[in-house]
Amino acid sequence: MLDVACGLGGSLRAILAEWPVRGIGIDSGANPSHEAQLELKRGDAHALPSADACVDVVLCDCALSTFVDQPGSFRERYRLLRPGGLVAVVEWVLRGDWPDPLPGWVPPGRC
């Protein structure tokens, strides 16, 4: 499983706690590290540092809205997928003001 724009790898760690998969996280600000089932790499969502058809699942959790070239970032995700693979995108969309108590829980402009 590959998590694009993984930040500190929180989503991957939560997934790895429930399922026995290998996780790779890529983020422009990542500090490269290796753990038992998790590897964090520094990279750009528009030019992912991985081979074609190398993963079964690509996750992008709460980051798509920050990409300069959203269609290009999707092309990169699909390039990495093996045949029959899955792309999962999670993105918050809010119209209007932040309802209470969200402003204290999720800082506006980031996830």
Coordinates of N, CA, C and O in Angstrom, one line a residue:
M1 N 0.8 -1.2 0.0 CA 0.0 0.0 0.0 C 0.9 1.2 0.0 O 1.9 1.3 0.7
L2 N 0.5 2.2 -0.8 CA 1.3 3.4 -0.9 C 0.4 4.6 -0.5 O -0.8 4.7 -0.9
D3 N 0.8 5.4 0.4 CA 0.1 6.6 0.9 C 0.8 7.8 0.3 O 1.9 8.1 0.7
V4 N 0.2 8.5 -0.6 CA 0.7 9.7 -1.2 C 0.4 10.9 -0.3 O -0.8 11.1 0.0
A5 N 1.4 11.7 -0.1 CA 1.3 12.9 0.8 C 0.9 12.4 2.2 O -0.1 12.9 2.8
C6 N 1.7 11.5 2.7 CA 1.4 10.8 4.0 C 1.6 11.6 5.3 O 1.2 11.1 6.3
G7 N 2.3 12.7 5.2 CA 2.6 13.5 6.4 C 3.5 12.6 7.2 O 4.6 12.1 6.8
L8 N 3.1 12.4 8.5 CA 4.0 11.6 9.4 C 3.6 10.2 9.4 O 4.2 9.4 10.1
G9 N 2.7 9.8 8.5 CA 2.3 8.4 8.3 C 1.2 7.9 9.2 O 1.1 6.7 9.4
G10 N 0.5 8.8 9.8 CA -0.6 8.4 10.7 C -1.6 7.5 10.2 O -2.0 6.5 10.8
S11 N -2.1 7.8 9.0 CA -3.1 6.9 8.3 C -2.6 5.5 8.1 O -3.2 4.5 8.3
L12 N -1.3 5.5 7.6 CA -0.7 4.2 7.3 C -0.5 3.4 8.6 O -0.8 2.2 8.6
R13 N -0.1 4.0 9.6 CA 0.1 3.3 10.9 C -1.3 2.7 11.4 O -1.3 1.6 11.9
A14 N -2.3 3.5 11.2 CA -3.7 3.0 11.7 C -4.1 1.8 10.8 O -4.6 0.8 11.4
I15 N -3.8 1.8 9.5 CA -4.1 0.7 8.7 C -3.3 -0.5 9.0 O -3.8 -1.6 9.1
L16 N -2.0 -0.3 9.2 CA -1.1 -1.4 9.6 C -1.4 -2.0 10.9 O -1.1 -3.2 11.1
A17 N -2.0 -1.3 11.8 CA -2.4 -1.8 13.1 C -3.6 -2.8 12.9 O -3.8 -3.7 13.8
E18 N -4.3 -2.7 11.8 CA -5.5 -3.6 11.6 C -5.3 -4.7 10.6 O -5.9 -5.7 10.6
W19 N -4.4 -4.4 9.6 CA -4.2 -5.4 8.5 C -2.7 -5.6 8.3 O -1.9 -4.7 8.4
P20 N -2.4 -6.9 7.9 CA -1.0 -7.2 7.7 C -0.5 -6.9 6.3 O -0.3 -7.8 5.5
V21 N -0.3 -5.6 6.1 CA 0.2 -5.2 4.8 C 1.5 -4.4 5.0 O 1.8 -4.0 6.1
R22 N 2.2 -4.2 3.9 CA 3.4 -3.4 3.9 C 3.0 -2.0 3.4 O 2.3 -1.9 2.4
G23 N 3.4 -1.0 4.1 CA 3.1 0.4 3.8 C 4.2 1.2 3.4 O 5.3 1.2 4.0
I24 N 4.1 2.0 2.3 CA 5.1 3.0 1.9 C 4.4 4.3 1.9 O 3.3 4.5 1.3
G25 N 5.0 5.3 2.6 CA 4.4 6.6 2.6 C 5.4 7.6 1.9 O 6.6 7.5 2.1
I26 N 4.8 8.4 1.1 CA 5.6 9.4 0.4 C 5.1 10.8 0.7 O 3.8 11.0 0.5
D27 N 6.0 11.7 1.0 CA 5.5 13.1 1.4 C 6.7 14.0 1.0 O 7.9 13.6 1.2
S28 N 6.4 15.2 0.6 CA 7.5 16.2 0.2 C 8.3 16.6 1.5 O 9.4 17.0 1.3
G29 N 7.7 16.5 2.7 CA 8.4 16.8 3.9 C 8.8 15.7 4.7 O 9.2 15.9 5.9
A30 N 8.7 14.5 4.2 CA 9.0 13.3 5.0 C 10.4 13.2 5.4 O 11.3 13.5 4.6
N31 N 10.7 12.7 6.6 CA 12.0 12.3 7.0 C 12.1 10.8 6.8 O 11.4 10.0 7.4
P32 N 12.9 10.4 5.8 CA 13.0 9.0 5.5 C 13.2 8.1 6.7 O 14.1 8.4 7.6
S33 N 12.5 7.0 6.8 CA 12.6 6.1 7.9 C 12.1 4.7 7.5 O 11.3 4.6 6.6
H34 N 12.5 3.7 8.3 CA 12.1 2.3 8.1 C 11.6 1.8 9.4 O 12.3 1.9 10.4
E35 N 10.4 1.2 9.4 CA 10.0 0.4 10.5 C 9.6 -1.0 10.0 O 9.8 -1.3 8.9
A36 N 9.1 -1.8 10.9 CA 8.8 -3.2 10.5 C 8.0 -3.3 9.2 O 8.4 -4.0 8.3
Q37 N 6.9 -2.7 9.1 CA 6.0 -2.8 7.9 C 5.9 -1.5 7.2 O 5.1 -1.4 6.3
L38 N 6.6 -0.4 7.6 CA 6.4 0.9 7.1 C 7.7 1.6 6.7 O 8.7 1.5 7.4
E39 N 7.6 2.1 5.5 CA 8.8 2.9 5.0 C 8.3 4.3 4.6 O 7.3 4.4 3.9
L40 N 8.9 5.3 5.1 CA 8.6 6.7 4.7 C 9.7 7.2 3.8 O 10.9 7.1 4.1
K41 N 9.2 7.8 2.7 CA 10.2 8.3 1.7 C 9.8 9.8 1.4 O 8.6 10.2 1.5
R42 N 10.8 10.6 1.0 CA 10.6 11.9 0.6 C 10.3 11.9 -0.9 O 11.0 11.2 -1.7
G43 N 9.2 12.6 -1.4 CA 8.9 12.6 -2.8 C 7.8 13.5 -3.1 O 7.2 14.1 -2.2
D44 N 7.6 13.7 -4.4 CA 6.6 14.6 -4.9 C 5.4 13.8 -5.5 O 5.6 12.9 -6.3
A45 N 4.2 14.2 -5.1 CA 3.0 13.5 -5.6 C 2.8 13.6 -7.1 O 2.1 12.8 -7.7
H46 N 3.5 14.5 -7.8 CA 3.4 14.7 -9.2 C 4.5 13.9 -10.0 O 4.4 13.7 -11.2
A47 N 5.4 13.3 -9.2 CA 6.5 12.5 -9.8 C 6.9 11.5 -8.8 O 8.0 11.7 -8.1
L48 N 6.1 10.5 -8.5 CA 6.4 9.5 -7.5 C 7.6 8.7 -7.7 O 7.7 8.2 -8.8
P49 N 8.4 8.5 -6.7 CA 9.7 7.8 -6.9 C 9.5 6.3 -6.7 O 10.1 5.6 -5.9
S50 N 8.7 5.7 -7.6 CA 8.5 4.2 -7.6 C 8.3 3.7 -9.0 O 7.9 4.5 -9.9
A51 N 8.5 2.4 -9.1 CA 8.3 1.8 -10.4 C 6.9 1.6 -10.8 O 6.0 1.6 -10.0
D52 N 6.6 1.5 -12.1 CA 5.3 1.2 -12.6 C 4.8 -0.1 -12.0 O 5.5 -1.0 -11.8
A53 N 3.4 -0.1 -11.9 CA 2.7 -1.3 -11.4 C 3.4 -2.0 -10.2 O 3.6 -3.2 -10.2
C54 N 3.6 -1.2 -9.2 CA 4.4 -1.8 -8.0 C 3.5 -1.9 -6.7 O 4.0 -2.5 -5.8
V55 N 2.3 -1.4 -6.7 CA 1.4 -1.5 -5.5 C 0.0 -1.9 -5.9 O -0.5 -1.7 -7.0
D56 N -0.7 -2.5 -4.9 CA -2.1 -2.9 -5.1 C -3.1 -1.8 -4.6 O -4.2 -1.8 -5.1
V57 N -2.6 -0.9 -3.7 CA -3.5 0.2 -3.2 C -2.7 1.4 -3.1 O -1.6 1.4 -2.6
V58 N -3.3 2.5 -3.6 CA -2.8 3.9 -3.4 C -3.8 4.7 -2.6 O -4.9 4.8 -3.1
L59 N -3.3 5.3 -1.5 CA -4.2 6.1 -0.7 C -3.7 7.6 -0.8 O -2.5 7.8 -0.8
C60 N -4.7 8.5 -0.8 CA -4.4 9.9 -0.6 C -5.4 10.4 0.4 O -6.6 10.6 0.0
D61 N -4.9 10.7 1.6 CA -5.8 11.1 2.7 C -5.7 12.5 3.0 O -4.7 13.0 3.6
C62 N -6.7 13.3 2.6 CA -6.8 14.7 3.0 C -5.6 15.5 2.4 O -5.0 16.3 3.2
A63 N -5.3 15.3 1.2 CA -4.2 16.1 0.6 C -4.4 16.5 -0.8 O -3.7 17.4 -1.3
L64 N -5.3 15.9 -1.5 CA -5.5 16.2 -3.0 C -5.7 17.7 -3.2 O -5.2 18.2 -4.2
S65 N -6.4 18.4 -2.4 CA -6.7 19.8 -2.6 C -5.4 20.7 -2.6 O -5.4 21.8 -3.0
T66 N -4.3 20.1 -2.0 CA -3.1 20.9 -1.9 C -2.2 20.7 -3.2 O -1.2 21.4 -3.3
F67 N -2.5 19.8 -4.1 CA -1.6 19.5 -5.2 C -1.8 20.5 -6.3 O -2.9 20.9 -6.6
V68 N -0.7 20.9 -6.9 CA -0.7 21.9 -8.0 C -1.4 21.4 -9.2 O -2.2 22.0 -9.9
D69 N -1.1 20.1 -9.6 CA -1.6 19.5 -10.8 C -2.4 18.2 -10.3 O -1.8 17.1 -10.3
Q70 N -3.7 18.4 -10.0 CA -4.4 17.2 -9.5 C -4.6 16.1 -10.5 O -4.4 15.0 -10.2
P71 N -4.9 16.5 -11.8 CA -5.0 15.4 -12.8 C -3.7 14.6 -13.0 O -3.6 13.4 -13.1
G72 N -2.6 15.4 -12.9 CA -1.3 14.8 -13.1 C -0.9 13.9 -11.9 O -0.3 12.8 -12.1
S73 N -1.4 14.3 -10.7 CA -1.1 13.4 -9.5 C -1.9 12.1 -9.6 O -1.5 11.1 -9.2
F74 N -3.1 12.2 -10.2 CA -3.9 10.9 -10.5 C -3.2 10.0 -11.5 O -3.2 8.8 -11.3
R75 N -2.6 10.6 -12.5 CA -1.9 9.8 -13.5 C -0.8 9.1 -12.9 O -0.5 7.9 -13.1
E76 N -0.1 9.8 -12.0 CA 1.0 9.1 -11.2 C 0.5 8.0 -10.4 O 1.1 6.9 -10.3
R77 N -0.6 8.1 -9.7 CA -1.2 7.1 -8.9 C -1.5 5.8 -9.7 O -1.2 4.7 -9.3
Y78 N -2.2 6.1 -10.8 CA -2.6 5.0 -11.7 C -1.4 4.3 -12.3 O -1.4 3.1 -12.6
R79 N -0.3 5.0 -12.6 CA 0.9 4.5 -13.1 C 1.5 3.4 -12.1 O 2.0 2.4 -12.5
L80 N 1.4 3.7 -10.8 CA 2.0 2.8 -9.8 C 1.1 1.5 -9.6 O 1.6 0.6 -9.0
L81 N -0.2 1.6 -9.9 CA -1.1 0.5 -9.6 C -0.8 -0.8 -10.4 O -0.7 -0.7 -11.6
R82 N -0.9 -1.9 -9.8 CA -0.9 -3.2 -10.5 C -2.3 -3.3 -11.1 O -3.3 -2.7 -10.6
P83 N -2.5 -4.1 -12.1 CA -3.8 -4.4 -12.7 C -4.8 -4.8 -11.6 O -4.5 -5.7 -10.8
G84 N -6.0 -4.2 -11.6 CA -7.0 -4.6 -10.6 C -6.8 -3.8 -9.3 O -7.6 -4.0 -8.3
G85 N -5.8 -2.9 -9.2 CA -5.5 -2.2 -8.0 C -6.6 -1.2 -7.6 O -7.5 -0.9 -8.4
L86 N -6.5 -0.6 -6.5 CA -7.5 0.4 -5.9 C -6.8 1.7 -5.6 O -5.8 1.7 -4.9
V87 N -7.5 2.8 -6.0 CA -7.1 4.1 -5.5 C -8.1 4.6 -4.6 O -9.3 4.6 -4.9
A88 N -7.7 5.0 -3.4 CA -8.6 5.6 -2.4 C -8.3 7.0 -2.1 O -7.1 7.3 -1.7
V89 N -9.2 7.9 -2.2 CA -9.0 9.3 -1.9 C -10.0 9.8 -0.9 O -11.2 9.5 -1.0
V90 N -9.5 10.4 0.2 CA -10.3 11.0 1.2 C -10.0 12.5 1.2 O -8.9 12.9 1.3
E91 N -11.1 13.3 1.1 CA -10.9 14.7 1.1 C -12.1 15.4 1.8 O -13.3 15.0 1.5
W92 N -11.9 16.2 2.7 CA -13.0 17.0 3.3 C -13.4 18.1 2.4 O -12.6 18.8 1.8
V93 N -14.7 18.3 2.3 CA -15.3 19.4 1.6 C -16.3 20.1 2.5 O -17.2 19.5 3.0
L94 N -16.1 21.4 2.7 CA -16.9 22.1 3.6 C -17.3 23.4 2.9 O -16.5 24.2 2.4
R95 N -18.6 23.7 2.9 CA -19.1 24.9 2.3 C -19.6 25.8 3.5 O -20.4 25.3 4.4
G96 N -19.2 27.0 3.5 CA -19.7 27.9 4.5 C -18.7 27.9 5.7 O -17.6 27.5 5.6
D97 N -19.2 28.3 6.9 CA -18.4 28.4 8.1 C -18.2 27.1 8.7 O -19.0 26.1 8.5
W98 N -17.1 27.0 9.4 CA -16.8 25.7 10.2 C -17.8 25.6 11.3 O -17.9 26.5 12.2
P99 N -18.5 24.5 11.4 CA -19.4 24.3 12.6 C -18.7 24.0 13.8 O -17.6 23.5 13.8
D100 N -19.2 24.5 15.0 CA -18.6 24.1 16.3 C -18.8 22.6 16.5 O -19.8 22.1 16.1
P101 N -17.9 21.9 17.0 CA -16.6 22.3 17.6 C -15.4 22.1 16.6 O -14.2 22.1 17.1
L102 N -15.6 22.0 15.3 CA -14.5 21.7 14.4 C -13.3 22.7 14.4 O -12.2 22.2 14.3
P103 N -13.5 24.0 14.6 CA -12.3 24.9 14.6 C -11.3 24.5 15.6 O -10.1 24.7 15.4
G104 N -11.7 24.0 16.8 CA -10.7 23.6 17.8 C -10.1 22.2 17.6 O -9.1 21.9 18.1
W105 N -10.7 21.5 16.7 CA -10.3 20.1 16.5 C -9.5 19.9 15.2 O -8.5 19.2 15.2
V106 N -9.9 20.6 14.1 CA -9.1 20.5 12.9 C -8.8 22.0 12.4 O -9.7 22.7 12.1
P107 N -7.5 22.3 12.5 CA -7.2 23.7 12.1 C -7.6 24.0 10.6 O -7.4 23.1 9.7
P108 N -8.3 25.1 10.3 CA -8.7 25.4 8.9 C -7.5 25.4 8.0 O -6.4 25.9 8.4
G109 N -7.7 24.9 6.8 CA -6.6 24.8 5.8 C -5.7 23.6 5.9 O -4.8 23.5 5.1
R110 N -5.9 22.8 6.8 CA -5.1 21.5 6.9 C -5.9 20.4 7.5 O -6.9 20.6 8.1
C111 N -5.4 19.2 7.3 CA -6.2 18.1 7.7 C -5.4 17.3 8.7 O -4.2 17.3 8.7

